[in-house]
């Protein structure tokens, strides 16, 4: 076990290897590792952000749904109320129309019965006159006693 | 060729002591007059090749690393990088741009060099002899004290550099004489200066020496045990198939062989822990020492 020039050779070789490692080997490896670490950190941060955004969106959606539900029920309420109103109004209209038509019909009936009475009266008057004519024969001149006969017919 | 010859060592002598000492010899090449100027070609070559392969793998991955979804291999590399970066962050409070790649280099390199130990002990020398005609070849560079001491000395110089950078040249030298014993009286300061300086020298020297010795000792001892286990196989084989084998010697040989298998498996599994742990200890102590060097006493 003697020390010899191997020592010097190994000394130089070691120095060169250290320098090479320091200059060319270590920096790119560490750079790649650090870059990936940064990438992973960014990715995790992005995932966190996305999760938070998703939660926000969920909350917003729930909020919107709740609002929509409230609004829908308000609309339904309003619609129901309106429907009731429309039905009520239609009912009123129908009642009014019915009343009006009845009134018109009643007026018509009145009118017709009046006319019928008039015609009847006239016919009775004529019948009376004809009867009287037959009874009186020539004593009564139809033309001369027209106003008298008319007055009689009216009285009937 | 008898069955017993299958159990003769691939390389090295016939006797157990020759086998072990053969496996502990380096492929040494003297430069000029030799002596100190000798190079262990095997240690140096294997460590440089392994270093280029290991760090080159990281470099290649670094070039094509993307910040997108990583492939399995990139994920593995990044796991290693993040593990080391995390360890350094826990220990070293300051700019990690130099210390972290230093720790990566130390860990990857020492781990891979240690990991060569899990290969069979005869594989390296066998291939060297069979393919290249080399008589001696040791495969595991961290069982060479030159290798571990060179690395820890580099760490020592880095400690000086970090200390000077943190405290300034004057501050660093002043601290060598004024810590760990502090005084306000100038006279007492002068008296304490040699003691302080001596302690600091010891402290600074003990760090690289202990770093190098710990790694070398663990690996060298482990290597020796692997060699002994290999001897156990061989002895078992000789007793089983050797000339004049009796039933008793064959039973003993079988037991020795099975014992070798069991011990080899156990020791290898244990060494998965040892090679990682030693690489980790060298790395983390380097970071600790550099952290201490930057902090004022």
CSV table of C-alpha atoms in Angstrom, one decimal:
chain,number,residue,atom,x,y,z
A,1,UNK,CA,0.0,0.0,0.0
A,2,UNK,CA,2.3,2.8,-1.2
A,3,UNK,CA,1.3,6.2,-2.2
A,4,UNK,CA,2.4,7.1,-5.7
A,5,UNK,CA,1.6,9.1,-8.8
A,6,UNK,CA,-1.8,7.5,-9.0
A,7,UNK,CA,-2.7,10.0,-6.3
A,8,UNK,CA,-2.0,12.9,-8.6
A,9,UNK,CA,-3.8,11.3,-11.5
A,10,UNK,CA,-6.9,10.7,-9.5
A,11,UNK,CA,-6.7,14.2,-8.0
A,12,UNK,CA,-6.8,15.7,-11.5
A,13,UNK,CA,-9.5,13.3,-12.7
A,14,UNK,CA,-11.6,14.2,-9.6
A,15,UNK,CA,-11.2,17.9,-10.1
A,16,UNK,CA,-12.2,17.7,-13.8
A,17,UNK,CA,-15.2,15.5,-12.9
A,18,UNK,CA,-16.4,18.0,-10.2
A,19,UNK,CA,-16.0,20.9,-12.6
A,20,UNK,CA,-17.9,19.0,-15.4
A,21,UNK,CA,-20.6,18.1,-13.0
A,22,UNK,CA,-20.9,21.7,-11.7
A,23,UNK,CA,-20.8,23.2,-15.2
A,24,UNK,CA,-22.9,20.8,-17.4
A,25,UNK,CA,-24.6,18.1,-15.4
A,26,UNK,CA,-26.3,19.7,-12.4
A,27,UNK,CA,-27.9,22.9,-13.8
A,28,UNK,CA,-30.1,21.4,-16.5
A,29,UNK,CA,-31.4,18.6,-14.3
A,30,UNK,CA,-32.2,21.0,-11.5
A,31,UNK,CA,-33.7,23.4,-14.0
A,32,UNK,CA,-36.0,20.7,-15.4
A,33,UNK,CA,-37.0,19.6,-11.9
A,34,UNK,CA,-37.8,23.2,-10.8
A,35,UNK,CA,-39.7,23.9,-13.9
A,36,UNK,CA,-41.8,20.8,-13.4
A,37,UNK,CA,-42.4,21.8,-9.8
A,38,UNK,CA,-43.6,25.1,-10.9
A,39,UNK,CA,-45.8,23.5,-13.5
A,40,UNK,CA,-47.3,21.2,-10.9
A,41,UNK,CA,-47.8,24.0,-8.5
A,42,UNK,CA,-49.5,26.0,-11.2
A,43,UNK,CA,-51.7,23.1,-12.1
A,44,UNK,CA,-52.7,22.5,-8.5
A,45,UNK,CA,-53.5,26.2,-8.1
A,46,UNK,CA,-55.6,26.1,-11.3
A,47,UNK,CA,-57.4,23.1,-10.1
A,48,UNK,CA,-58.2,24.8,-6.8
A,49,UNK,CA,-59.3,27.9,-8.7
A,50,UNK,CA,-61.5,25.8,-10.9
A,51,UNK,CA,-63.0,24.0,-7.9
A,52,UNK,CA,-63.8,27.3,-6.3
A,53,UNK,CA,-65.3,28.6,-9.5
A,54,UNK,CA,-67.4,25.5,-9.8
A,55,UNK,CA,-68.6,25.9,-6.3
A,56,UNK,CA,-69.5,29.6,-7.1
A,57,UNK,CA,-71.3,28.5,-10.2
A,58,UNK,CA,-73.2,25.9,-8.3
A,59,UNK,CA,-74.2,28.5,-5.8
A,60,UNK,CA,-75.3,30.8,-8.5
A,61,UNK,CA,-77.3,28.1,-10.3
A,62,UNK,CA,-79.0,27.2,-7.0
A,63,UNK,CA,-79.7,30.9,-6.4
A,64,UNK,CA,-81.1,31.3,-9.9
A,65,UNK,CA,-83.3,28.1,-9.6
A,66,UNK,CA,-84.6,29.4,-6.3
A,67,UNK,CA,-85.4,32.8,-7.8
A,68,UNK,CA,-87.0,31.1,-10.8
A,69,UNK,CA,-89.1,29.0,-8.6
A,70,UNK,CA,-90.3,32.0,-6.6
A,71,UNK,CA,-91.1,33.8,-9.8
A,72,UNK,CA,-92.9,30.8,-11.3
A,73,UNK,CA,-95.1,30.5,-8.3
A,74,UNK,CA,-95.8,34.2,-8.4
A,75,UNK,CA,-96.7,33.9,-12.1
A,76,UNK,CA,-98.9,30.9,-11.3
A,77,UNK,CA,-100.6,32.8,-8.6
A,78,UNK,CA,-101.2,35.7,-10.8
A,79,UNK,CA,-102.5,33.4,-13.6
A,80,UNK,CA,-104.8,31.8,-11.2
A,81,UNK,CA,-106.1,35.1,-10.0
A,82,UNK,CA,-106.5,36.3,-13.5
A,83,UNK,CA,-108.3,33.1,-14.5
A,84,UNK,CA,-110.7,33.6,-11.6
A,85,UNK,CA,-111.2,37.2,-12.6
A,86,UNK,CA,-111.8,36.2,-16.2
A,87,UNK,CA,-114.3,33.5,-15.2
A,88,UNK,CA,-116.0,36.0,-12.9
A,89,UNK,CA,-116.1,38.6,-15.6
A,90,UNK,CA,-117.4,36.1,-18.1
A,91,UNK,CA,-120.1,35.0,-15.6
A,92,UNK,CA,-121.1,38.6,-15.0
A,93,UNK,CA,-121.2,39.2,-18.8
A,94,UNK,CA,-123.2,36.1,-19.3
A,95,UNK,CA,-125.6,37.1,-16.6
A,96,UNK,CA,-125.9,40.7,-18.0
A,97,UNK,CA,-126.4,39.3,-21.5
A,98,UNK,CA,-129.0,36.9,-20.3
A,99,UNK,CA,-130.8,39.7,-18.5
A,100,UNK,CA,-130.6,41.9,-21.6
A,101,UNK,CA,-131.9,39.2,-23.8
A,102,UNK,CA,-134.7,38.4,-21.5
A,103,UNK,CA,-135.6,42.0,-21.3
A,104,UNK,CA,-135.5,42.2,-25.1
A,105,UNK,CA,-137.7,39.0,-25.3
A,106,UNK,CA,-140.1,40.4,-22.8
A,107,UNK,CA,-140.3,43.6,-24.7
A,108,UNK,CA,-140.9,41.7,-27.9
A,109,UNK,CA,-143.6,39.5,-26.2
A,110,UNK,CA,-145.2,42.7,-24.8
A,111,UNK,CA,-145.1,44.2,-28.2
A,112,UNK,CA,-146.5,41.2,-29.9
A,113,UNK,CA,-149.3,40.7,-27.4
A,114,UNK,CA,-150.2,44.3,-27.7
A,115,UNK,CA,-150.3,44.0,-31.5
A,116,UNK,CA,-152.4,40.8,-31.2
A,117,UNK,CA,-154.7,42.5,-28.9
A,118,UNK,CA,-155.0,45.4,-31.3
A,119,UNK,CA,-155.8,43.1,-34.2
A,120,UNK,CA,-158.2,41.1,-32.1
A,121,UNK,CA,-159.9,44.3,-31.0
A,122,UNK,CA,-160.2,45.5,-34.6
A,123,UNK,CA,-161.5,42.2,-35.7
A,124,UNK,CA,-164.0,42.1,-32.8
A,125,UNK,CA,-165.1,45.7,-33.8
A,126,UNK,CA,-165.5,44.7,-37.4
A,127,UNK,CA,-167.3,41.6,-36.3
A,128,UNK,CA,-169.6,43.8,-34.1
A,129,UNK,CA,-170.1,46.2,-36.9
A,130,UNK,CA,-170.8,43.3,-39.3
A,131,UNK,CA,-173.2,41.9,-36.7
A,132,UNK,CA,-174.8,45.2,-36.2
A,133,UNK,CA,-175.0,45.7,-39.9
A,134,UNK,CA,-176.7,42.5,-40.2
A,135,UNK,CA,-179.1,43.4,-37.4
A,136,UNK,CA,-179.7,46.9,-38.4
A,137,UNK,CA,-179.5,46.2,-42.2
A,138,UNK,CA,-180.0,49.5,-43.9
A,139,UNK,CA,-180.5,51.7,-40.9
A,140,UNK,CA,-176.9,52.2,-40.4
A,141,UNK,CA,-174.8,53.6,-43.1
A,142,UNK,CA,-171.3,52.3,-42.7
A,143,UNK,CA,-169.7,55.2,-44.1
A,144,UNK,CA,-171.8,57.7,-42.2
A,145,UNK,CA,-171.3,56.0,-38.9
A,146,UNK,CA,-167.7,55.1,-39.3
A,147,UNK,CA,-166.4,57.3,-36.4
A,148,UNK,CA,-169.1,56.0,-34.2
A,149,UNK,CA,-168.1,52.4,-35.0
A,150,UNK,CA,-164.5,53.1,-34.5
A,151,UNK,CA,-165.1,54.6,-31.1
A,152,UNK,CA,-167.1,51.5,-30.3
A,153,UNK,CA,-164.3,49.2,-31.5
A,154,UNK,CA,-161.9,51.0,-29.3
A,155,UNK,CA,-164.1,50.6,-26.3
A,156,UNK,CA,-164.2,46.9,-26.7
B,1,UNK,CA,-8.9,-31.8,-17.6
B,2,UNK,CA,-10.2,-33.2,-14.3
B,3,UNK,CA,-13.2,-31.8,-12.4
B,4,UNK,CA,-10.9,-30.5,-9.7
B,5,UNK,CA,-9.1,-28.2,-12.2
B,6,UNK,CA,-12.4,-26.3,-12.6
B,7,UNK,CA,-11.8,-25.2,-9.0
B,8,UNK,CA,-8.3,-23.9,-9.6
B,9,UNK,CA,-8.0,-20.2,-9.5
B,10,UNK,CA,-8.4,-18.4,-12.9
B,11,UNK,CA,-5.4,-16.2,-12.0
B,12,UNK,CA,-2.9,-16.1,-9.3
B,13,UNK,CA,-0.8,-18.7,-7.6
B,14,UNK,CA,-1.8,-22.1,-6.5
B,15,UNK,CA,-1.4,-21.6,-2.8
B,16,UNK,CA,-4.0,-19.6,-0.9
B,17,UNK,CA,-1.5,-16.9,0.2
B,18,UNK,CA,-0.2,-16.6,-3.3
B,19,UNK,CA,-3.7,-16.2,-4.6
B,20,UNK,CA,-4.6,-13.5,-2.2
B,21,UNK,CA,-1.4,-11.5,-2.6
B,22,UNK,CA,-1.7,-11.8,-6.4
B,23,UNK,CA,-5.1,-10.3,-6.3
B,24,UNK,CA,-3.9,-7.5,-4.1
B,25,UNK,CA,-1.2,-6.4,-6.6
B,26,UNK,CA,-1.8,-3.4,-8.9
B,27,UNK,CA,-1.1,-3.1,-12.6
B,28,UNK,CA,1.7,-0.6,-11.9
B,29,UNK,CA,3.5,1.4,-14.5
B,30,UNK,CA,6.6,3.4,-13.4
B,31,UNK,CA,7.1,6.8,-15.0
B,32,UNK,CA,10.8,7.5,-15.3
B,33,UNK,CA,12.7,6.4,-12.2
B,34,UNK,CA,9.7,4.7,-10.6
B,35,UNK,CA,9.3,4.9,-6.8
B,36,UNK,CA,6.7,7.5,-6.1
B,37,UNK,CA,6.5,8.1,-9.8
B,38,UNK,CA,4.5,4.9,-10.4
B,39,UNK,CA,0.9,4.9,-11.7
B,40,UNK,CA,-1.6,2.2,-10.8
B,41,UNK,CA,-3.0,2.0,-14.3
B,42,UNK,CA,-5.9,-0.3,-13.2
B,43,UNK,CA,-7.2,2.0,-10.5
B,44,UNK,CA,-6.9,5.1,-12.5
B,45,UNK,CA,-8.3,3.6,-15.7
B,46,UNK,CA,-11.3,2.0,-14.1
B,47,UNK,CA,-12.1,5.0,-12.0
B,48,UNK,CA,-11.9,7.4,-14.9
B,49,UNK,CA,-14.0,5.1,-17.2
B,50,UNK,CA,-16.6,4.6,-14.4
B,51,UNK,CA,-16.7,8.3,-13.7
B,52,UNK,CA,-17.2,9.2,-17.3
B,53,UNK,CA,-19.9,6.6,-17.6
B,54,UNK,CA,-21.7,7.5,-14.4
B,55,UNK,CA,-21.5,11.3,-14.7
B,56,UNK,CA,-22.0,11.0,-18.4
B,57,UNK,CA,-25.3,9.3,-17.8
B,58,UNK,CA,-26.4,12.2,-15.7
B,59,UNK,CA,-25.1,14.7,-18.3
B,60,UNK,CA,-26.9,12.9,-21.1
B,61,UNK,CA,-30.1,12.9,-19.1
B,62,UNK,CA,-29.6,16.6,-18.2
B,63,UNK,CA,-29.4,17.5,-21.9
B,64,UNK,CA,-32.6,15.8,-22.8
B,65,UNK,CA,-34.5,16.5,-19.6
B,66,UNK,CA,-37.9,18.0,-20.0
B,67,UNK,CA,-40.1,19.7,-17.5
B,68,UNK,CA,-43.0,17.7,-18.8
B,69,UNK,CA,-44.0,14.2,-17.7
B,70,UNK,CA,-40.7,12.4,-17.1
B,71,UNK,CA,-39.8,9.0,-18.5
B,72,UNK,CA,-38.8,6.2,-16.0
B,73,UNK,CA,-35.1,6.8,-16.5
B,74,UNK,CA,-35.4,10.6,-16.1
B,75,UNK,CA,-37.6,10.1,-13.0
B,76,UNK,CA,-34.9,7.9,-11.6
B,77,UNK,CA,-32.1,10.4,-12.3
B,78,UNK,CA,-34.3,13.2,-10.9
B,79,UNK,CA,-35.0,11.1,-7.8
B,80,UNK,CA,-31.2,10.8,-7.3
B,81,UNK,CA,-30.7,14.5,-7.9
B,82,UNK,CA,-33.5,15.5,-5.5
B,83,UNK,CA,-32.3,13.1,-2.9
B,84,UNK,CA,-28.8,14.6,-3.0
B,85,UNK,CA,-30.1,18.1,-3.2
B,86,UNK,CA,-32.3,17.5,-0.1
B,87,UNK,CA,-29.4,16.0,1.8
B,88,UNK,CA,-27.2,19.0,1.0
B,89,UNK,CA,-29.9,21.4,1.8
B,90,UNK,CA,-30.3,19.9,5.3
B,91,UNK,CA,-26.6,20.2,6.0
B,92,UNK,CA,-25.2,23.1,4.0
B,93,UNK,CA,-26.9,26.5,4.5
B,94,UNK,CA,-25.8,28.7,1.7
B,95,UNK,CA,-25.3,28.7,-2.0
B,96,UNK,CA,-25.7,25.1,-3.1
B,97,UNK,CA,-24.8,25.7,-6.8
B,98,UNK,CA,-21.4,24.2,-6.3
B,99,UNK,CA,-21.8,22.0,-3.3
B,100,UNK,CA,-24.8,20.0,-4.6
B,101,UNK,CA,-23.1,19.0,-7.9
B,102,UNK,CA,-20.0,18.2,-5.9
B,103,UNK,CA,-22.0,15.9,-3.7
B,104,UNK,CA,-23.6,14.3,-6.7
B,105,UNK,CA,-20.2,13.6,-8.3
B,106,UNK,CA,-18.8,12.1,-5.1
B,107,UNK,CA,-21.8,9.9,-4.5
B,108,UNK,CA,-22.3,8.7,-8.0
B,109,UNK,CA,-18.6,8.1,-8.6
B,110,UNK,CA,-17.8,6.4,-5.3
B,111,UNK,CA,-21.0,4.3,-5.5
B,112,UNK,CA,-20.2,3.0,-8.9
B,113,UNK,CA,-16.6,2.3,-8.0
B,114,UNK,CA,-17.7,0.4,-4.9
B,115,UNK,CA,-20.3,-1.4,-6.9
B,116,UNK,CA,-17.6,-3.1,-9.0
B,117,UNK,CA,-17.0,-5.1,-5.9
B,118,UNK,CA,-20.1,-7.0,-6.5
B,119,UNK,CA,-18.5,-8.6,-9.6
B,120,UNK,CA,-16.8,-11.9,-9.0
B,121,UNK,CA,-13.2,-11.4,-7.6
B,122,UNK,CA,-11.6,-13.3,-10.5
B,123,UNK,CA,-13.5,-11.5,-13.3
B,124,UNK,CA,-11.4,-8.3,-13.5
B,125,UNK,CA,-8.0,-10.0,-13.2
B,126,UNK,CA,-9.2,-12.9,-15.4
B,127,UNK,CA,-10.4,-10.7,-18.2
B,128,UNK,CA,-7.2,-8.5,-17.9
B,129,UNK,CA,-5.1,-11.6,-18.2
B,130,UNK,CA,-7.1,-13.5,-20.8
B,131,UNK,CA,-7.8,-10.6,-23.1
B,132,UNK,CA,-4.8,-8.3,-22.6
B,133,UNK,CA,-2.2,-10.5,-21.0
B,134,UNK,CA,-1.8,-8.4,-17.9
B,135,UNK,CA,-0.5,-10.2,-14.9
B,136,UNK,CA,-2.0,-8.0,-12.3
B,137,UNK,CA,-5.3,-6.1,-12.4
B,138,UNK,CA,-7.4,-4.8,-9.5
B,139,UNK,CA,-10.9,-3.9,-10.5
B,140,UNK,CA,-12.2,-1.9,-7.6
B,141,UNK,CA,-10.5,1.6,-7.5
B,142,UNK,CA,-11.7,2.4,-4.0
B,143,UNK,CA,-9.6,-0.4,-2.6
B,144,UNK,CA,-6.6,1.7,-3.6
B,145,UNK,CA,-5.6,4.2,-0.9
B,146,UNK,CA,-4.2,6.5,-3.6
B,147,UNK,CA,-7.7,6.9,-5.1
B,148,UNK,CA,-9.5,7.6,-1.8
B,149,UNK,CA,-6.8,9.9,-0.5
B,150,UNK,CA,-6.7,11.9,-3.7
B,151,UNK,CA,-10.5,12.5,-3.4
B,152,UNK,CA,-10.3,13.4,0.2
B,153,UNK,CA,-7.4,15.8,-0.5
B,154,UNK,CA,-9.5,17.5,-3.1
B,155,UNK,CA,-12.1,17.9,-0.4
B,156,UNK,CA,-9.4,19.4,1.9
B,157,UNK,CA,-8.4,21.9,-0.7
B,158,UNK,CA,-12.1,22.8,-1.3
B,159,UNK,CA,-12.4,23.3,2.5
B,160,UNK,CA,-9.6,25.8,2.3
B,161,UNK,CA,-11.2,27.5,-0.7
B,162,UNK,CA,-14.6,27.7,1.0
B,163,UNK,CA,-13.0,29.0,4.3
B,164,UNK,CA,-11.0,31.7,2.5
B,165,UNK,CA,-14.0,32.7,0.4
B,166,UNK,CA,-16.2,33.0,3.5
B,167,UNK,CA,-13.7,34.7,5.8
B,168,UNK,CA,-11.2,36.2,3.5
B,169,UNK,CA,-7.5,35.3,3.4
B,170,UNK,CA,-6.6,37.2,6.5
B,171,UNK,CA,-9.7,36.0,8.4
B,172,UNK,CA,-8.9,32.4,7.6
B,173,UNK,CA,-5.3,32.7,8.7
B,174,UNK,CA,-6.2,34.6,11.8
B,175,UNK,CA,-8.8,32.0,12.7
B,176,UNK,CA,-6.1,29.3,12.5
B,177,UNK,CA,-4.3,31.0,15.4
B,178,UNK,CA,-7.3,32.3,17.5
B,179,UNK,CA,-9.7,29.4,17.5
B,180,UNK,CA,-10.8,27.2,19.2
B,181,UNK,CA,-9.3,28.9,22.4
B,182,UNK,CA,-10.4,32.5,22.5
B,183,UNK,CA,-8.8,35.3,24.6
B,184,UNK,CA,-9.1,39.0,25.0
B,185,UNK,CA,-5.8,39.7,26.6
B,186,UNK,CA,-3.1,40.1,23.9
B,187,UNK,CA,-0.5,38.3,25.9
B,188,UNK,CA,-2.8,35.3,26.5
B,189,UNK,CA,-3.6,35.4,22.8
B,190,UNK,CA,0.1,35.0,21.9
B,191,UNK,CA,0.5,32.2,24.4
B,192,UNK,CA,-2.6,30.4,23.0
B,193,UNK,CA,-1.6,30.9,19.3
B,194,UNK,CA,0.6,27.8,19.0
B,195,UNK,CA,-1.9,25.5,20.7
B,196,UNK,CA,-4.6,26.9,18.5
B,197,UNK,CA,-2.6,26.5,15.3
B,198,UNK,CA,-1.6,22.9,16.3
B,199,UNK,CA,-5.2,21.9,17.0
B,200,UNK,CA,-6.4,23.4,13.7
B,201,UNK,CA,-3.7,21.6,11.7
B,202,UNK,CA,-4.7,18.4,13.3
B,203,UNK,CA,-8.3,19.1,12.7
B,204,UNK,CA,-7.8,19.9,9.1
B,205,UNK,CA,-5.6,16.9,8.5
B,206,UNK,CA,-7.8,14.4,10.3
B,207,UNK,CA,-10.7,15.2,8.1
B,208,UNK,CA,-9.3,14.1,4.8
B,209,UNK,CA,-7.3,11.2,6.3
B,210,UNK,CA,-10.4,9.8,8.1
B,211,UNK,CA,-12.5,10.3,4.9
B,212,UNK,CA,-10.0,8.4,2.8
B,213,UNK,CA,-9.2,5.7,5.4
B,214,UNK,CA,-12.8,5.0,6.2
B,215,UNK,CA,-13.7,4.3,2.5
B,216,UNK,CA,-10.4,2.5,1.7
B,217,UNK,CA,-10.6,0.4,4.9
B,218,UNK,CA,-14.2,-0.7,4.3
B,219,UNK,CA,-13.6,-1.6,0.7
B,220,UNK,CA,-10.2,-3.2,1.2
B,221,UNK,CA,-11.5,-5.4,4.1
B,222,UNK,CA,-14.5,-6.3,2.1
B,223,UNK,CA,-12.4,-7.3,-0.8
B,224,UNK,CA,-10.2,-9.5,1.4
B,225,UNK,CA,-13.3,-11.3,2.7
B,226,UNK,CA,-14.5,-11.9,-0.8
B,227,UNK,CA,-11.1,-13.4,-1.6
B,228,UNK,CA,-11.3,-15.7,1.4
B,229,UNK,CA,-14.8,-16.8,0.3
B,230,UNK,CA,-13.4,-17.5,-3.1
B,231,UNK,CA,-10.7,-19.6,-1.4
B,232,UNK,CA,-13.4,-21.5,0.4
B,233,UNK,CA,-15.0,-22.5,-2.9
B,234,UNK,CA,-11.7,-23.6,-4.3
B,235,UNK,CA,-10.8,-25.7,-1.3
B,236,UNK,CA,-14.2,-27.3,-1.3
B,237,UNK,CA,-13.8,-28.2,-5.0
B,238,UNK,CA,-10.3,-29.7,-4.4
B,239,UNK,CA,-11.6,-31.8,-1.6
B,240,UNK,CA,-14.6,-33.0,-3.6
B,241,UNK,CA,-12.8,-33.9,-6.8
B,242,UNK,CA,-9.1,-34.1,-5.8
B,243,UNK,CA,-6.9,-37.2,-6.1
B,244,UNK,CA,-7.3,-39.7,-3.3
B,245,UNK,CA,-10.6,-38.2,-2.0
B,246,UNK,CA,-12.3,-40.3,0.6
B,247,UNK,CA,-15.9,-40.1,1.5
B,248,UNK,CA,-15.1,-38.0,4.6
B,249,UNK,CA,-13.0,-35.5,2.7
B,250,UNK,CA,-15.7,-35.2,0.0
B,251,UNK,CA,-18.4,-34.5,2.6
B,252,UNK,CA,-16.1,-31.9,4.1
B,253,UNK,CA,-15.5,-30.4,0.6
B,254,UNK,CA,-19.2,-30.2,-0.1
B,255,UNK,CA,-19.8,-28.5,3.2
B,256,UNK,CA,-17.0,-26.0,2.5
B,257,UNK,CA,-18.4,-25.3,-1.0
B,258,UNK,CA,-21.9,-24.8,0.3
B,259,UNK,CA,-20.6,-22.6,3.1
B,260,UNK,CA,-18.8,-20.6,0.4
B,261,UNK,CA,-22.0,-20.2,-1.5
B,262,UNK,CA,-23.9,-19.1,1.6
B,263,UNK,CA,-21.1,-16.7,2.8
B,264,UNK,CA,-20.7,-15.3,-0.7
B,265,UNK,CA,-24.4,-14.5,-1.1
B,266,UNK,CA,-24.6,-13.1,2.4
B,267,UNK,CA,-21.5,-11.0,2.1
B,268,UNK,CA,-22.6,-9.7,-1.3
B,269,UNK,CA,-26.1,-8.7,0.0
B,270,UNK,CA,-24.4,-7.0,2.9
B,271,UNK,CA,-22.2,-5.2,0.6
B,272,UNK,CA,-25.1,-3.7,-1.3
B,273,UNK,CA,-25.6,-1.8,2.0
B,274,UNK,CA,-21.9,-1.1,2.5
B,275,UNK,CA,-21.2,0.3,-0.9
B,276,UNK,CA,-24.1,2.7,-0.8
B,277,UNK,CA,-23.4,3.6,2.8
B,278,UNK,CA,-19.8,4.4,2.2
B,279,UNK,CA,-20.6,6.5,-0.8
B,280,UNK,CA,-23.2,8.3,1.2
B,281,UNK,CA,-20.9,8.8,4.2
B,282,UNK,CA,-18.2,10.2,2.0
B,283,UNK,CA,-20.6,12.6,0.3
B,284,UNK,CA,-22.4,13.8,3.5
B,285,UNK,CA,-19.2,14.3,5.4
B,286,UNK,CA,-17.7,16.3,2.6
B,287,UNK,CA,-20.8,18.6,2.7
B,288,UNK,CA,-20.5,18.8,6.5
B,289,UNK,CA,-16.8,19.7,6.3
B,290,UNK,CA,-17.5,22.4,3.7
B,291,UNK,CA,-20.3,23.7,5.8
B,292,UNK,CA,-18.0,23.9,8.8
B,293,UNK,CA,-15.3,25.6,6.8
B,294,UNK,CA,-17.7,28.4,5.8
B,295,UNK,CA,-18.9,29.0,9.4
B,296,UNK,CA,-16.8,31.1,11.7
B,297,UNK,CA,-15.7,29.6,15.0
